[in-house]
Amino acid sequence: MVLANTAASDLVKSMVAGLGARAGRYLAAAARRFASKPDRVYRIRARALSRPSDLGFLVARLTNFGPDAPPSMVEYVASVGARAPVEVWSDLLRSLIEMDLGDALESVRVPTLIVVGDMDRLTPPSSAMAMKRRLTDARLVVFRGAGHCTMLERHAQFNRLVERFIREVLEGQESAAPVRAPGGRRKPRRAAG
């Protein structure tokens, strides 16, 4: 399993942790109100999209990327976010507030690769480390200088990492799997070399 730039729980808490308890409670309540009033959000969104602005670019840059991401990549992510229906965003906010899959991690029994950027402001490395502690067989890889869109910012390294992980997992399964002789009896595996 590959978990890239994600968390199991407490995302809203971790995002607002540096703001203090009072500000965090206010922002969580504001997010709940936002999620419960999609009509108002549609009106605000329509007004914002009708006026050209660099706000979407700035938000995407600050929340999704490290400092070296090319502007074209930031613009792409900003445009995808702007085109998403409001319900996607309100459902996302609701799930961020309510989600707690921490206990489910302890049931995962497959090798897991956790990938995060050290500059990820949405699902910070501390969330990735918390997941690693709860998984029985996990590797954590932190990309320096990358933000929330690690798989875009560092696509070549990310793809090589995932390919290597899959290859290692499959090779491990192959060497651990019993070999069946004709007739269904197990045949001992000979050591290579």
XYZ file of C-alpha atoms in Angstrom:
193
model
C 0.000 0.000 0.000
C 1.239 3.500 -0.793
C 0.059 6.450 1.306
C 1.222 9.695 -0.264
C 0.665 13.064 1.384
C -2.156 11.893 3.608
C -3.100 11.418 7.244
C -5.340 9.162 9.286
C -6.897 11.705 11.639
C -6.675 15.097 13.310
C -5.931 16.979 10.084
C -7.806 20.116 11.056
C -6.159 20.039 14.483
C -2.686 19.684 13.001
C -3.330 22.438 10.431
C -4.363 24.966 13.080
C -2.136 23.747 15.929
C 0.208 26.712 15.673
C -2.651 29.196 15.942
C -3.637 28.344 19.496
C -6.656 26.516 20.889
C -9.090 29.430 20.575
C -8.250 30.146 16.923
C -8.340 26.435 16.161
C -11.854 26.085 17.606
C -12.991 29.131 15.610
C -11.572 27.778 12.348
C -13.056 24.314 12.921
C -16.482 25.888 13.571
C -16.129 28.091 10.481
C -15.254 25.023 8.399
C -18.392 23.244 9.669
C -20.549 26.260 8.729
C -18.897 26.423 5.313
C -19.580 22.725 4.743
C -23.245 23.122 5.696
C -24.033 26.065 3.337
C -23.014 25.145 -0.221
C -25.378 27.745 -1.786
C -23.523 30.588 -0.098
C -20.226 29.073 -1.144
C -21.391 28.861 -4.784
C -22.203 32.590 -4.737
C -18.840 33.508 -3.218
C -17.051 31.231 -5.669
C -18.898 32.695 -8.681
C -17.905 36.213 -7.623
C -14.295 35.190 -7.073
C -14.025 33.383 -10.416
C -15.604 36.280 -12.321
C -12.692 38.532 -11.391
C -9.229 37.488 -12.524
C -7.031 37.146 -9.479
C -3.767 35.668 -8.370
C -5.399 34.452 -5.155
C -5.976 30.893 -6.413
C -2.372 30.686 -7.591
C -1.107 32.021 -4.257
C -3.239 29.626 -2.223
C -2.125 26.675 -4.370
C 1.520 27.743 -4.084
C 1.358 28.168 -0.305
C -0.651 25.054 0.501
C 0.476 22.493 -2.068
C 4.074 23.115 -3.088
C 7.629 23.644 -1.994
C 9.550 26.726 -3.146
C 10.961 25.242 -6.367
C 7.731 24.116 -8.045
C 7.341 25.520 -11.555
C 4.577 28.126 -11.945
C 2.885 26.016 -14.645
C 2.414 23.176 -12.142
C 0.990 25.544 -9.524
C -1.374 27.039 -12.110
C -2.539 23.552 -13.120
C -3.393 22.589 -9.526
C -5.117 25.954 -8.955
C -7.253 25.461 -12.078
C -8.235 21.912 -11.079
C -9.286 23.186 -7.656
C -11.266 26.064 -9.154
C -13.201 23.715 -11.457
C -14.146 21.266 -8.694
C -17.807 21.439 -7.644
C -18.447 23.131 -4.307
C -19.817 19.839 -2.957
C -16.369 18.308 -3.396
C -14.869 21.008 -1.189
C -17.648 20.919 1.406
C -17.467 17.109 1.604
C -13.697 17.367 1.917
C -13.962 19.837 4.789
C -16.521 17.692 6.543
C -14.317 14.618 6.210
C -11.266 16.519 7.449
C -13.183 17.523 10.557
C -14.750 14.129 11.243
C -12.180 11.654 9.919
C -10.413 9.370 12.346
C -8.975 6.245 10.775
C -6.178 5.872 13.313
C -7.482 2.624 14.781
C -7.905 1.152 11.298
C -4.168 1.522 10.677
C -3.438 -1.113 13.296
C -5.407 -3.630 11.206
C -3.288 -3.094 8.085
C -1.084 -6.147 7.548
C 0.587 -5.335 4.236
C 3.850 -3.521 3.602
C 3.172 0.203 3.405
C 5.136 3.062 1.912
C 4.364 6.484 3.370
C 5.530 9.485 1.327
C 5.392 13.125 2.419
C 7.075 16.398 1.546
C 8.887 18.131 4.383
C 7.082 21.349 3.402
C 3.598 19.791 3.217
C 1.324 22.234 5.035
C -1.867 20.206 4.518
C -0.726 16.782 5.709
C 2.523 17.558 7.525
C 5.355 15.102 8.184
C 4.174 14.785 11.800
C 0.967 13.163 10.484
C 3.012 10.764 8.359
C 5.158 9.847 11.370
C 2.039 9.223 13.467
C 0.735 6.830 10.791
C 4.083 5.029 10.621
C 4.015 4.413 14.375
C 0.616 2.694 14.078
C 1.428 0.495 11.084
C 3.181 -2.838 11.608
C 5.270 -2.781 8.405
C 5.791 0.756 7.146
C 8.547 2.781 5.545
C 8.485 6.563 5.645
C 10.161 8.655 2.944
C 10.289 12.444 3.338
C 11.104 14.491 0.227
C 13.108 17.613 1.091
C 11.761 20.853 -0.349
C 8.498 19.273 -1.510
C 4.997 20.220 -0.442
C 1.637 18.463 -0.599
C 1.929 17.584 -4.304
C 5.069 15.468 -3.981
C 3.969 13.141 -6.775
C 3.845 16.146 -9.134
C 6.790 18.147 -7.817
C 9.142 15.179 -7.740
C 7.377 12.896 -10.204
C 10.492 11.085 -11.456
C 11.835 10.331 -7.959
C 8.343 9.525 -6.678
C 7.705 7.057 -9.518
C 11.102 5.363 -9.026
C 10.442 5.078 -5.299
C 7.009 3.495 -5.803
C 8.325 1.143 -8.509
C 11.192 0.015 -6.241
C 8.796 -0.481 -3.316
C 6.408 -2.590 -5.415
C 9.295 -4.642 -6.813
C 10.671 -5.297 -3.297
C 7.248 -6.283 -1.971
C 6.587 -8.641 -4.883
C 10.062 -10.185 -4.631
C 9.528 -10.684 -0.902
C 6.213 -12.428 -1.517
C 7.757 -14.648 -4.161
C 10.581 -15.790 -1.876
C 8.194 -16.362 1.041
C 5.563 -18.256 -0.960
C 5.688 -22.043 -0.760
C 6.425 -23.760 -4.040
C 4.031 -26.598 -4.856
C 5.328 -29.718 -6.509
C 3.139 -31.576 -8.976
C 0.378 -33.262 -7.009
C 0.030 -30.377 -4.558
C 2.884 -31.248 -2.157
C 5.162 -28.462 -1.042
C 8.562 -28.554 -2.603
C 11.365 -26.940 -0.580
C 12.753 -23.788 -2.125
C 16.467 -23.954 -2.874
C 18.681 -21.078 -1.909
C 19.999 -19.071 -4.824
C 23.667 -18.901 -5.542
